[in-house]
Coordinates of C-alpha atoms in Angstrom, one line a residue:
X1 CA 4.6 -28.8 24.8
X2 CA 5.8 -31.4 22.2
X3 CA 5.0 -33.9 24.6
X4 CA 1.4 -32.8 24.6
X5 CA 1.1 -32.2 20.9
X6 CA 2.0 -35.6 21.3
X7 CA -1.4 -36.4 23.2
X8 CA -3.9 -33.8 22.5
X9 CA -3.2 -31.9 19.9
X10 CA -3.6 -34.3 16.6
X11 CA -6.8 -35.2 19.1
X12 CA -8.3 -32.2 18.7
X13 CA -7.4 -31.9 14.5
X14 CA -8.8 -35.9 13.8
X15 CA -12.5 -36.9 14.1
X16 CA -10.5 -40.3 15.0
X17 CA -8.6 -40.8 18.1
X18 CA -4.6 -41.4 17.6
X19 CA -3.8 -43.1 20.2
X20 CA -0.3 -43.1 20.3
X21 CA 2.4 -41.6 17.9
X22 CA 6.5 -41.6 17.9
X23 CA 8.2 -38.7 16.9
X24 CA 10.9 -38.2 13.9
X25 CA 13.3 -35.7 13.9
X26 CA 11.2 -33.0 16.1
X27 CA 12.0 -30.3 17.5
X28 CA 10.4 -27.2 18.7
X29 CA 9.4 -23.7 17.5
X30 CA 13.2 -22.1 16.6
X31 CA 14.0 -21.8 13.0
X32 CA 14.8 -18.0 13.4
X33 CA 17.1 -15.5 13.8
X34 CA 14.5 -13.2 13.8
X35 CA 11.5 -14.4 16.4
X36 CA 9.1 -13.0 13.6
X37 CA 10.1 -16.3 11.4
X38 CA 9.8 -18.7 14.2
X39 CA 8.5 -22.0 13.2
X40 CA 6.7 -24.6 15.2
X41 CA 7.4 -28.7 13.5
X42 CA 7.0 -31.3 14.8
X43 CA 6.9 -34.8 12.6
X44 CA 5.6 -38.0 13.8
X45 CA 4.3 -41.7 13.2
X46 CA 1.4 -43.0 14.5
X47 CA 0.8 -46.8 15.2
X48 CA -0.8 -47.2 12.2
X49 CA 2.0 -46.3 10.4
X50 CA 0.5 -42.7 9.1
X51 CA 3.0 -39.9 8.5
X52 CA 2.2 -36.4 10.0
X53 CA 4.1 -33.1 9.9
X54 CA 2.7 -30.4 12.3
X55 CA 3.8 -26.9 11.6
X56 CA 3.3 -23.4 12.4
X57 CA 4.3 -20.5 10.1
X58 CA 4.2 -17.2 11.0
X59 CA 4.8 -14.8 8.0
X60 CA 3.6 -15.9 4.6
X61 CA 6.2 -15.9 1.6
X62 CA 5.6 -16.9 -1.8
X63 CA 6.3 -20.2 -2.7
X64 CA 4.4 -21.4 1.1
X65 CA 1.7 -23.3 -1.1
X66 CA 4.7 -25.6 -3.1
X67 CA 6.7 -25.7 0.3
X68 CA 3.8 -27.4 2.0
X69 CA 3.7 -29.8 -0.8
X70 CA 7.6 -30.0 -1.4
X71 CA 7.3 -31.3 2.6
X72 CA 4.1 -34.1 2.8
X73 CA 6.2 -35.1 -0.8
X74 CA 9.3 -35.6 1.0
X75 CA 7.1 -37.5 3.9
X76 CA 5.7 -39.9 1.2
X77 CA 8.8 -40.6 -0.9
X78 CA 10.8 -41.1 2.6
X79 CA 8.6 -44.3 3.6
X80 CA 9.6 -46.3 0.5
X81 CA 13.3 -47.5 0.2
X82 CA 14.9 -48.3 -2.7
X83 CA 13.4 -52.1 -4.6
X84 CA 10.9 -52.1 -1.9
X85 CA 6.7 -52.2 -3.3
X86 CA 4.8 -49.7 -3.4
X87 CA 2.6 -51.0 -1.3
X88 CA 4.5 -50.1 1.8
X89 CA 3.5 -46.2 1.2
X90 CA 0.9 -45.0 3.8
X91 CA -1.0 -42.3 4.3
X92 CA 0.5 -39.1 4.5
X93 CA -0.5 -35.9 6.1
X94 CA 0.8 -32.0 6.4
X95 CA -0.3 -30.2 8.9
X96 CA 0.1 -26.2 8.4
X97 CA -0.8 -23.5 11.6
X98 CA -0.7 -19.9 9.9
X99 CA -0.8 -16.6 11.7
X100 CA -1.8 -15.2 8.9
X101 CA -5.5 -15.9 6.3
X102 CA -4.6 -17.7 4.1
X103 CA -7.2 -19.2 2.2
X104 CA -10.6 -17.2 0.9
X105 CA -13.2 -18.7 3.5
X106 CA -14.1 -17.9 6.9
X107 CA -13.7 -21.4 8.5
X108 CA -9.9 -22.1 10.5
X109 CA -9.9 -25.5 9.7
X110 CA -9.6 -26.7 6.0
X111 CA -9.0 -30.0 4.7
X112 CA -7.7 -31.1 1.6
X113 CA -7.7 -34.3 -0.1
X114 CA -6.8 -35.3 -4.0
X115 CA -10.4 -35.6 -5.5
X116 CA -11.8 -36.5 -8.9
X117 CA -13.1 -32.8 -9.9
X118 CA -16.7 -33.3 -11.1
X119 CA -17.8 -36.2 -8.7
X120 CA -15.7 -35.3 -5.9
X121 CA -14.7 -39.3 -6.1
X122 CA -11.1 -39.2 -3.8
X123 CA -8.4 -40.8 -5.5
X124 CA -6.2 -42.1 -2.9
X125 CA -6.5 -41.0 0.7
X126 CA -2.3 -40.8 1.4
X127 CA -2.5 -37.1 0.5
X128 CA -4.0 -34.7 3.1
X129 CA -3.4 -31.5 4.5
X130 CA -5.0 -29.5 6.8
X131 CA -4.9 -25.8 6.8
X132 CA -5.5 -24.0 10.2
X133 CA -5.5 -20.1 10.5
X134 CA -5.3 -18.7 13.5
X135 CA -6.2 -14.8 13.0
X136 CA -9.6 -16.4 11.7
X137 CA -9.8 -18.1 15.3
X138 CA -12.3 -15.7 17.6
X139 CA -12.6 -15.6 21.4
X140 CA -15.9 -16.6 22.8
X141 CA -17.1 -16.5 26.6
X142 CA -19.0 -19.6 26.0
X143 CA -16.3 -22.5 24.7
X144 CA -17.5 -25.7 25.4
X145 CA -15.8 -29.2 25.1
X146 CA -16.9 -29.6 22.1
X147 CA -14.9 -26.3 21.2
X148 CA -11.7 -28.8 21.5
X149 CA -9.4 -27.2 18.7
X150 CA -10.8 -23.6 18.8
X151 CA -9.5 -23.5 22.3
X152 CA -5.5 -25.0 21.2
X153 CA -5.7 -22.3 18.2
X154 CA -5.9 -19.8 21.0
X155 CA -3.7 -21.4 22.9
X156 CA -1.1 -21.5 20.2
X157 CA -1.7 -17.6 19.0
X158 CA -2.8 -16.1 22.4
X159 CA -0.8 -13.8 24.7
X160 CA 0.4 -15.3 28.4
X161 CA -3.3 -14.0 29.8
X162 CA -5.1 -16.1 27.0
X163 CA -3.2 -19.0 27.5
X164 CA -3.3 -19.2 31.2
X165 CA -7.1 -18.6 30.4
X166 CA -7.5 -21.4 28.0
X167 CA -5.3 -23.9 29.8
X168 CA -7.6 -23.5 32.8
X169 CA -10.6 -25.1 30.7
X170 CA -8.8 -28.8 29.4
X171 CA -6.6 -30.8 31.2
X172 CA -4.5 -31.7 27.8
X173 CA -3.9 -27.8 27.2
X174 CA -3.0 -26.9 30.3
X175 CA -0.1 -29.3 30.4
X176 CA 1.1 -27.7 27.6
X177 CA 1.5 -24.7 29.3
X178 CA 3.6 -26.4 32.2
X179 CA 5.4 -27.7 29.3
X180 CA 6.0 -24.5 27.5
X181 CA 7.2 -22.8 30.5
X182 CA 9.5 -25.9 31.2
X183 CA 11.0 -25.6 27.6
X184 CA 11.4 -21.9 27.9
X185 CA 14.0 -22.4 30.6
X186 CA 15.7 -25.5 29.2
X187 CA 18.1 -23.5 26.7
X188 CA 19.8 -26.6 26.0
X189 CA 16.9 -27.9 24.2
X190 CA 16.2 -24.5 22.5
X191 CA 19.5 -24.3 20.8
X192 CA 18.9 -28.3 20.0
X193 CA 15.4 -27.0 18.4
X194 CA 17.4 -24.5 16.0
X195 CA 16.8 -25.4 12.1
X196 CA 18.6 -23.9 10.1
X197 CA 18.1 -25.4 6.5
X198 CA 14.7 -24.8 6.3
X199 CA 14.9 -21.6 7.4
X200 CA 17.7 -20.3 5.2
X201 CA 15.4 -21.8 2.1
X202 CA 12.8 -19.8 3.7
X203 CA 14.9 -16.1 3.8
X204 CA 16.0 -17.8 0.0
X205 CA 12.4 -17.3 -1.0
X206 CA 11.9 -14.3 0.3
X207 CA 15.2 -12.5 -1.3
X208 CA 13.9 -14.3 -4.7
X209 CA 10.5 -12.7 -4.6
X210 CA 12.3 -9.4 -3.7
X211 CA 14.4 -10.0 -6.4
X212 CA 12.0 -10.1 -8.9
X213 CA 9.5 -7.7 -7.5
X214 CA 12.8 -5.5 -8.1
X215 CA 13.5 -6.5 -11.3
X216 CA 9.3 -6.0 -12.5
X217 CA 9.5 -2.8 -11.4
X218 CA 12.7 -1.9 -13.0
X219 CA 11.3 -3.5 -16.2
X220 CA 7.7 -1.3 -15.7
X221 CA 10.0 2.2 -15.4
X222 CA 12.3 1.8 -18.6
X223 CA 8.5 1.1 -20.6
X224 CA 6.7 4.1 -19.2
X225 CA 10.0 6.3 -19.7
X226 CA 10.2 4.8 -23.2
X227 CA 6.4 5.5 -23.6
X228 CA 6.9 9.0 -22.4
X229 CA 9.7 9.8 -25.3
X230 CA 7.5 8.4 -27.8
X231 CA 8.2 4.7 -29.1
X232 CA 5.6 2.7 -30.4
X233 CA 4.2 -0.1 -28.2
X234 CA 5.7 -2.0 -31.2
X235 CA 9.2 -0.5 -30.3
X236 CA 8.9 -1.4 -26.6
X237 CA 8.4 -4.8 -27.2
X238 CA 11.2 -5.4 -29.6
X239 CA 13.4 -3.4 -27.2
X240 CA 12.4 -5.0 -23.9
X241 CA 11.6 -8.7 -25.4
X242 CA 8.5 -8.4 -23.6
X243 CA 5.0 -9.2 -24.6
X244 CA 3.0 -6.8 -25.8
X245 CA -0.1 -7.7 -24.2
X246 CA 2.1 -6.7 -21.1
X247 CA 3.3 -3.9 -22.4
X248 CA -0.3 -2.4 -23.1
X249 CA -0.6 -3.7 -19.0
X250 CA 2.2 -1.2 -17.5
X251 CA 1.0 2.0 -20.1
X252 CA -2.9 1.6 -19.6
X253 CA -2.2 1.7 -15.5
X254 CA -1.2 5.3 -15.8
X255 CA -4.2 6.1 -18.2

């Protein structure tokens, strides 16, 4: 499959043609423990010298908005080395698959670039990222070639029936699926595709919000027990060291 990506995938994403890319550090789909957290990325440089990061996330977390920046940052910064100008930068671009909506339109593809707010005048085109949600994705009987990148979002979220469907309707897709199946039986290269910093800073995330999701709700029982026993908002907040705009919050919800 990476070798497709490789041909047909960014294809499918660009209005423009890449015609040929090299790859940096990839590896495919296995930053888990847990195959719910598995995690397509895939980095590459085309010939034009653009940076692209392809990846596919399958549980949201908070914090996946700065990570997605934190990584087409890292991208950006990495092209310059130390003394050099800063000319030598290029165009940078994240690429982000979710299995989950993320973003509040209907559309699966979303691109983002930094613009000047009341003109819309773009300030640099090095920063881009695309957004593609797959639950947003919707099967039709009638997908045409113009359908290019609808039919590798089903690809990508579809069950063995789908993709065997799909691959059977472009020639670019359906050597994907020989690769997939190839990769599926190479174990070597599945325990070389294992990642395990970014997915420990991804269960780090997710123990953080916990934490304080814990800690809110701990914080939101000690003011409605102290509200029950009679202290004065005024009381609560001294008490708590908490403001008392949010201490009016946590009593009104029970009012």
């Amino acid at each position: 499959m990476i070798l497709c990506l490789k041909q047909f995938l960014l294809n499918a994403i660009f209005t423009e043609e890449v015609e040929e890319i090299m790859f940096l550090n990839s590896y495919l789909g296995a930053e888990y423990v847990d195959e719910k957290y598995s995690i397509l990325d895939i980095r590459v440089r085309t010939t034009e010298n653009v940076e692209i990061d392809i990846e596919m996330q399958l549980e949201y977390h908070s914090g996946f908005e700065n990570r997605m920046l934190l990584y087409w940052a890292r991208m950006y910064l990495g092209q310059l080395k130390s003394g050099e100008a800063y000319e030598k930068l290029n165009k940078t671009i994240q690429i982000s698959i979710t299995n989950f909506k993320f973003l509040q339109n209907d559309h699966f593809h979303s691109t983002f670039h930094l613009m000047e707010k009341e003109k819309l005048i773009k300030f640099t085109d090095h920063l881009e990222i695309h957004v593609l949600e797959l639950p947003k994705v919707q099967m039709t009987e009638e997908l045409t070639d113009e359908d290019l990148l609808t039919k590798w979002m089903l690809f990508l979220s579809g069950d063995d029936k789908t993709k065997e469907e799909v691959a059977m309707t472009d020639m670019g897709i359906e050597k994907a699926y020989d690769e997939l199946h190839r990769i599926s039986e190479d174990e070597v290269m599945r325990e070389r595709a294992i990642a395990r910093d970014k997915w420990l800073s991804d269960q780090a995330t997710r123990r953080e919000q916990a934490r304080r999701e814990g800690k809110e709700e701990g914080e939101k029982e000690t003011v409605l027990s102290m509200h029950a026993e009679g202290f004065s908002v005024e009381m609560i907040t001294r008490v708590m060291k908490m403001p008392e705009e949010k201490v009016h919050a946590i009593i009104n919800q029970i009012q």
